[in-house]
PDB file of C-alpha atoms in Angstrom:
ATOM      1  CA  MET V   1      -0.086  -0.016  -0.019  1.00 56.00           C
ATOM      2  CA  ILE V   2       1.539   3.314  -0.992  1.00 64.00           C
ATOM      3  CA  ARG V   3       1.072   5.989   1.494  1.00 66.00           C
ATOM      4  CA  LYS V   4       0.768   9.754   0.429  1.00 69.00           C
ATOM      5  CA  PHE V   5       2.347  12.508   2.380  1.00 64.00           C
ATOM      6  CA  ARG V   6       0.449  15.556   3.623  1.00 75.00           C
ATOM      7  CA  LYS V   7       1.804  19.098   3.744  1.00 74.00           C
ATOM      8  CA  THR V   8       2.238  18.923   7.652  1.00 76.00           C
ATOM      9  CA  ASP V   9       4.528  15.671   7.018  1.00 67.00           C
ATOM     10  CA  ILE V  10       6.563  17.100   4.826  1.00 69.00           C
ATOM     11  CA  MET V  11       7.009  20.248   6.687  1.00 70.00           C
ATOM     12  CA  LEU V  12       8.051  18.223   9.744  1.00 70.00           C
ATOM     13  CA  ILE V  13      10.388  16.208   7.639  1.00 71.00           C
ATOM     14  CA  VAL V  14      11.977  19.428   6.238  1.00 65.00           C
ATOM     15  CA  ALA V  15      12.306  20.879   9.884  1.00 68.00           C
ATOM     16  CA  VAL V  16      14.324  17.805  11.276  1.00 68.00           C
ATOM     17  CA  ILE V  17      16.459  18.003   8.324  1.00 73.00           C
ATOM     18  CA  ALA V  18      17.270  21.720   9.066  1.00 68.00           C
ATOM     19  CA  ALA V  19      17.502  21.420  12.916  1.00 68.00           C
ATOM     20  CA  LEU V  20      20.127  18.256  11.985  1.00 65.00           C
ATOM     21  CA  THR V  21      22.015  20.321   9.580  1.00 70.00           C
ATOM     22  CA  VAL V  22      22.273  23.278  12.030  1.00 68.00           C
ATOM     23  CA  SER V  23      23.219  21.278  15.012  1.00 63.00           C
ATOM     24  CA  ILE V  24      26.121  19.455  12.731  1.00 65.00           C
ATOM     25  CA  GLY V  25      27.283  22.881  11.740  1.00 58.00           C
ATOM     26  CA  TYR V  26      27.441  24.195  15.128  1.00 56.00           C
ATOM     27  CA  TRP V  27      29.286  20.884  16.521  1.00 52.00           C
ATOM     28  CA  LEU V  28      31.977  21.074  13.671  1.00 50.00           C
ATOM     29  CA  LYS V  29      32.695  24.801  14.361  1.00 49.00           C
ATOM     30  CA  ALA V  30      32.677  24.541  18.199  1.00 48.00           C
ATOM     31  CA  ASP V  31      34.981  21.731  17.503  1.00 49.00           C
ATOM     32  CA  ARG V  32      37.446  23.993  15.637  1.00 56.00           C
ATOM     33  CA  SER V  33      37.395  26.764  18.567  1.00 80.00           C
ATOM     34  CA  ILE V  34      40.418  26.906  20.868  1.00 83.00           C
ATOM     35  CA  ASN V  35      40.709  27.806  24.412  1.00 84.00           C
ATOM     36  CA  LYS V  36      43.310  29.238  26.906  1.00 84.00           C
ATOM     37  CA  ALA V  37      44.668  25.989  27.537  1.00 88.00           C
ATOM     38  CA  ASP V  38      45.345  25.147  23.648  1.00 90.00           C
ATOM     39  CA  VAL V  39      47.133  28.782  23.826  1.00 89.00           C
ATOM     40  CA  GLU V  40      49.280  27.874  27.133  1.00 90.00           C
ATOM     41  CA  ALA V  41      50.365  24.560  25.812  1.00 91.00           C
ATOM     42  CA  PHE V  42      51.472  26.365  22.649  1.00 91.00           C
ATOM     43  CA  ILE V  43      53.411  28.976  24.540  1.00 91.00           C
ATOM     44  CA  GLN V  44      55.043  26.071  26.512  1.00 91.00           C
ATOM     45  CA  ASP V  45      55.970  24.130  23.357  1.00 90.00           C
ATOM     46  CA  GLN V  46      57.516  27.101  21.756  1.00 90.00           C
ATOM     47  CA  ASN V  47      59.450  27.917  24.936  1.00 88.00           C
ATOM     48  CA  LEU V  48      58.093  31.550  25.217  1.00 88.00           C
ATOM     49  CA  ASP V  49      58.424  33.958  28.224  1.00 84.00           C
ATOM     50  CA  HIS V  50      56.975  37.248  28.807  1.00 85.00           C
ATOM     51  CA  VAL V  51      53.840  36.821  26.308  1.00 90.00           C
ATOM     52  CA  LEU V  52      50.804  38.834  25.665  1.00 92.00           C
ATOM     53  CA  ILE V  53      47.943  37.085  24.392  1.00 92.00           C
ATOM     54  CA  HIS V  54      45.036  38.624  22.529  1.00 91.00           C
ATOM     55  CA  GLN V  55      42.124  36.681  21.840  1.00 91.00           C
ATOM     56  CA  VAL V  56      40.545  37.900  18.321  1.00 91.00           C
ATOM     57  CA  ASP V  57      37.735  35.314  18.440  1.00 90.00           C
ATOM     58  CA  LYS V  58      37.041  31.798  19.313  1.00 89.00           C
ATOM     59  CA  SER V  59      39.562  30.430  16.591  1.00 90.00           C
ATOM     60  CA  LEU V  60      42.071  33.019  16.646  1.00 92.00           C
ATOM     61  CA  TYR V  61      44.623  34.223  19.293  1.00 93.00           C
ATOM     62  CA  TYR V  62      47.609  36.523  18.895  1.00 94.00           C
ATOM     63  CA  ILE V  63      50.567  35.930  21.032  1.00 94.00           C
ATOM     64  CA  PHE V  64      53.354  38.453  21.396  1.00 94.00           C
ATOM     65  CA  GLY V  65      56.751  37.585  22.703  1.00 91.00           C
ATOM     66  CA  GLU V  66      59.876  39.681  23.190  1.00 87.00           C
ATOM     67  CA  ASP V  67      60.829  39.537  19.507  1.00 89.00           C
ATOM     68  CA  VAL V  68      57.934  37.237  18.061  1.00 93.00           C
ATOM     69  CA  ILE V  69      54.441  37.491  16.906  1.00 94.00           C
ATOM     70  CA  TYR V  70      52.238  34.423  16.535  1.00 93.00           C
ATOM     71  CA  ALA V  71      48.908  34.295  14.824  1.00 93.00           C
ATOM     72  CA  PHE V  72      47.554  30.940  16.366  1.00 93.00           C
ATOM     73  CA  LYS V  73      44.707  28.827  15.109  1.00 90.00           C
ATOM     74  CA  ASP V  74      45.933  25.517  16.293  1.00 87.00           C
ATOM     75  CA  LYS V  75      49.331  23.479  16.685  1.00 81.00           C
ATOM     76  CA  GLN V  76      49.274  23.053  12.987  1.00 84.00           C
ATOM     77  CA  HIS V  77      48.173  26.306  12.007  1.00 87.00           C
ATOM     78  CA  PHE V  78      50.045  29.286  12.938  1.00 89.00           C
ATOM     79  CA  SER V  79      51.820  32.192  11.511  1.00 88.00           C
ATOM     80  CA  LYS V  80      55.285  33.261  13.263  1.00 90.00           C
ATOM     81  CA  SER V  81      57.014  36.660  12.431  1.00 90.00           C
ATOM     82  CA  GLY V  82      60.332  37.860  14.041  1.00 88.00           C
ATOM     83  CA  TYR V  83      60.707  41.346  14.635  1.00 86.00           C
ATOM     84  CA  ASP V  84      63.287  43.969  15.198  1.00 81.00           C
ATOM     85  CA  HIS V  85      62.750  46.298  18.098  1.00 82.00           C
ATOM     86  CA  LYS V  86      64.325  49.338  16.137  1.00 84.00           C
ATOM     87  CA  ASP V  87      61.475  49.723  13.805  1.00 86.00           C
ATOM     88  CA  ASP V  88      58.692  52.173  14.873  1.00 91.00           C
ATOM     89  CA  VAL V  89      55.932  50.090  14.010  1.00 93.00           C
ATOM     90  CA  VAL V  90      56.040  46.231  13.445  1.00 91.00           C
ATOM     91  CA  PHE V  91      54.014  44.285  11.253  1.00 89.00           C
ATOM     92  CA  GLY V  92      53.708  40.529  12.033  1.00 90.00           C
ATOM     93  CA  GLY V  93      51.280  37.672  12.341  1.00 89.00           C
ATOM     94  CA  LEU V  94      49.661  38.384   9.051  1.00 86.00           C
ATOM     95  CA  ILE V  95      47.095  36.135   8.065  1.00 87.00           C
ATOM     96  CA  LYS V  96      43.635  36.393   6.283  1.00 87.00           C
ATOM     97  CA  GLY V  97      41.608  39.101   8.155  1.00 88.00           C
ATOM     98  CA  ALA V  98      44.092  40.449  10.624  1.00 91.00           C
ATOM     99  CA  MET V  99      47.499  41.320  11.387  1.00 92.00           C
ATOM    100  CA  GLY V 100      49.381  42.101  14.472  1.00 94.00           C
ATOM    101  CA  LEU V 101      51.319  45.246  15.444  1.00 94.00           C
ATOM    102  CA  VAL V 102      53.933  46.099  17.945  1.00 94.00           C
ATOM    103  CA  ILE V 103      54.241  49.926  18.474  1.00 94.00           C
ATOM    104  CA  ASN V 104      57.923  50.621  19.638  1.00 93.00           C
ATOM    105  CA  ASP V 105      57.666  54.454  19.132  1.00 95.00           C
ATOM    106  CA  PRO V 106      56.792  56.308  22.306  1.00 95.00           C
ATOM    107  CA  GLU V 107      55.588  59.272  20.563  1.00 96.00           C
ATOM    108  CA  ILE V 108      52.721  57.358  18.711  1.00 96.00           C
ATOM    109  CA  MET V 109      51.962  55.388  21.895  1.00 96.00           C
ATOM    110  CA  LYS V 110      51.527  58.746  23.904  1.00 97.00           C
ATOM    111  CA  GLN V 111      50.143  60.987  21.506  1.00 97.00           C
ATOM    112  CA  ALA V 112      48.161  59.118  18.939  1.00 97.00           C
ATOM    113  CA  ASN V 113      44.479  58.439  19.449  1.00 97.00           C
ATOM    114  CA  LEU V 114      43.399  57.355  16.122  1.00 96.00           C
ATOM    115  CA  TYR V 115      44.890  55.195  13.163  1.00 97.00           C
ATOM    116  CA  THR V 116      43.528  54.589   9.389  1.00 96.00           C
ATOM    117  CA  LEU V 117      43.999  51.566   7.418  1.00 93.00           C
ATOM    118  CA  THR V 118      43.543  52.191   3.656  1.00 92.00           C
ATOM    119  CA  ILE V 119      43.027  49.038   1.416  1.00 88.00           C
ATOM    120  CA  ASP V 120      41.821  49.170  -2.292  1.00 84.00           C
ATOM    121  CA  GLY V 121      41.029  52.953  -1.786  1.00 87.00           C
ATOM    122  CA  THR V 122      38.798  52.481   1.106  1.00 90.00           C
ATOM    123  CA  THR V 123      39.798  54.010   4.504  1.00 94.00           C
ATOM    124  CA  ARG V 124      38.623  52.843   7.880  1.00 95.00           C
ATOM    125  CA  LYS V 125      39.238  54.634  10.926  1.00 96.00           C
ATOM    126  CA  TYR V 126      40.092  53.027  14.462  1.00 96.00           C
ATOM    127  CA  ASN V 127      40.442  54.463  17.717  1.00 96.00           C
ATOM    128  CA  TYR V 128      43.919  53.902  19.255  1.00 96.00           C
ATOM    129  CA  GLY V 129      44.474  53.802  23.214  1.00 95.00           C
ATOM    130  CA  GLY V 130      48.426  53.705  23.340  1.00 95.00           C
ATOM    131  CA  GLU V 131      48.742  49.959  23.186  1.00 95.00           C
ATOM    132  CA  LYS V 132      51.994  48.453  22.568  1.00 94.00           C
ATOM    133  CA  TYR V 133      50.692  45.382  21.023  1.00 95.00           C
ATOM    134  CA  LEU V 134      47.816  45.822  18.779  1.00 95.00           C
ATOM    135  CA  VAL V 135      45.694  43.422  16.585  1.00 95.00           C
ATOM    136  CA  ILE V 136      43.929  45.003  13.416  1.00 93.00           C
ATOM    137  CA  ALA V 137      40.917  42.637  12.513  1.00 91.00           C
ATOM    138  CA  ASP V 138      39.563  43.665   9.157  1.00 89.00           C
ATOM    139  CA  GLU V 139      38.576  41.207   6.482  1.00 87.00           C
ATOM    140  CA  ARG V 140      39.909  43.160   3.779  1.00 86.00           C
ATOM    141  CA  ILE V 141      43.627  42.313   5.163  1.00 87.00           C
ATOM    142  CA  TRP V 142      44.986  39.267   2.900  1.00 79.00           C
ATOM    143  CA  ASN V 143      48.189  37.470   2.820  1.00 55.00           C
ATOM    144  CA  PRO V 144      50.812  36.766   0.991  1.00 52.00           C
ATOM    145  CA  SER V 145      50.591  40.469  -0.546  1.00 58.00           C
ATOM    146  CA  PRO V 146      49.058  42.703   1.662  1.00 59.00           C
ATOM    147  CA  GLN V 147      48.656  46.130   0.178  1.00 78.00           C
ATOM    148  CA  PHE V 148      47.480  48.778   2.567  1.00 87.00           C
ATOM    149  CA  GLN V 149      48.222  52.166   4.078  1.00 91.00           C
ATOM    150  CA  LEU V 150      48.501  52.394   7.787  1.00 93.00           C
ATOM    151  CA  SER V 151      48.481  55.797   9.420  1.00 96.00           C
ATOM    152  CA  PHE V 152      48.492  57.135  13.227  1.00 97.00           C
ATOM    153  CA  TYR V 153      47.282  60.562  13.932  1.00 97.00           C
ATOM    154  CA  ASP V 154      47.013  62.638  17.338  1.00 97.00           C
ATOM    155  CA  ALA V 155      43.987  64.744  18.627  1.00 96.00           C
ATOM    156  CA  GLU V 156      44.749  67.476  16.334  1.00 96.00           C
ATOM    157  CA  GLY V 157      44.714  65.525  13.246  1.00 96.00           C
ATOM    158  CA  THR V 158      48.579  65.489  12.656  1.00 96.00           C
ATOM    159  CA  GLU V 159      49.858  62.463  11.233  1.00 96.00           C
ATOM    160  CA  LEU V 160      52.634  60.911  13.272  1.00 96.00           C
ATOM    161  CA  TYR V 161      53.433  57.576  11.307  1.00 95.00           C
ATOM    162  CA  HIS V 162      52.558  56.642   7.807  1.00 94.00           C
ATOM    163  CA  GLN V 163      53.505  53.283   6.242  1.00 90.00           C
ATOM    164  CA  GLU V 164      52.622  52.018   2.766  1.00 85.00           C
TER     165      GLU V 164
END
């Protein structure tokens, strides 16, 4: 005997399939998130001392060491950049959608209150609070050939630093 499905039966089946799909997607995404214990284990594996950890989201942490910047997603997926303290502003940990900065210039750290990031002719403004270690999260940032302009400004609008 052949059974006919009613509209309510079909709608119930579609709702169950949709709920399962959402649940599986959530489980897969949650499985890829990292936590502080993962970050601490990575720091210990890399033998790092005196680090600053900056969490960008559930799957990305920036780890700033004395002369290195890591963009850490997990033990197999991380970016490592060494840097020289002589540079005024150091770029590192460049990945799709983010980069780390180390500000070594005391004038920028004391006087700047704003920075701009220009990519593809579009400028976005960000508040700056004098941080030595800074992460810029912007979906327009792309590796391996980043093309951007970064400028820091004081309260009067005077440009303190510019990098192309």
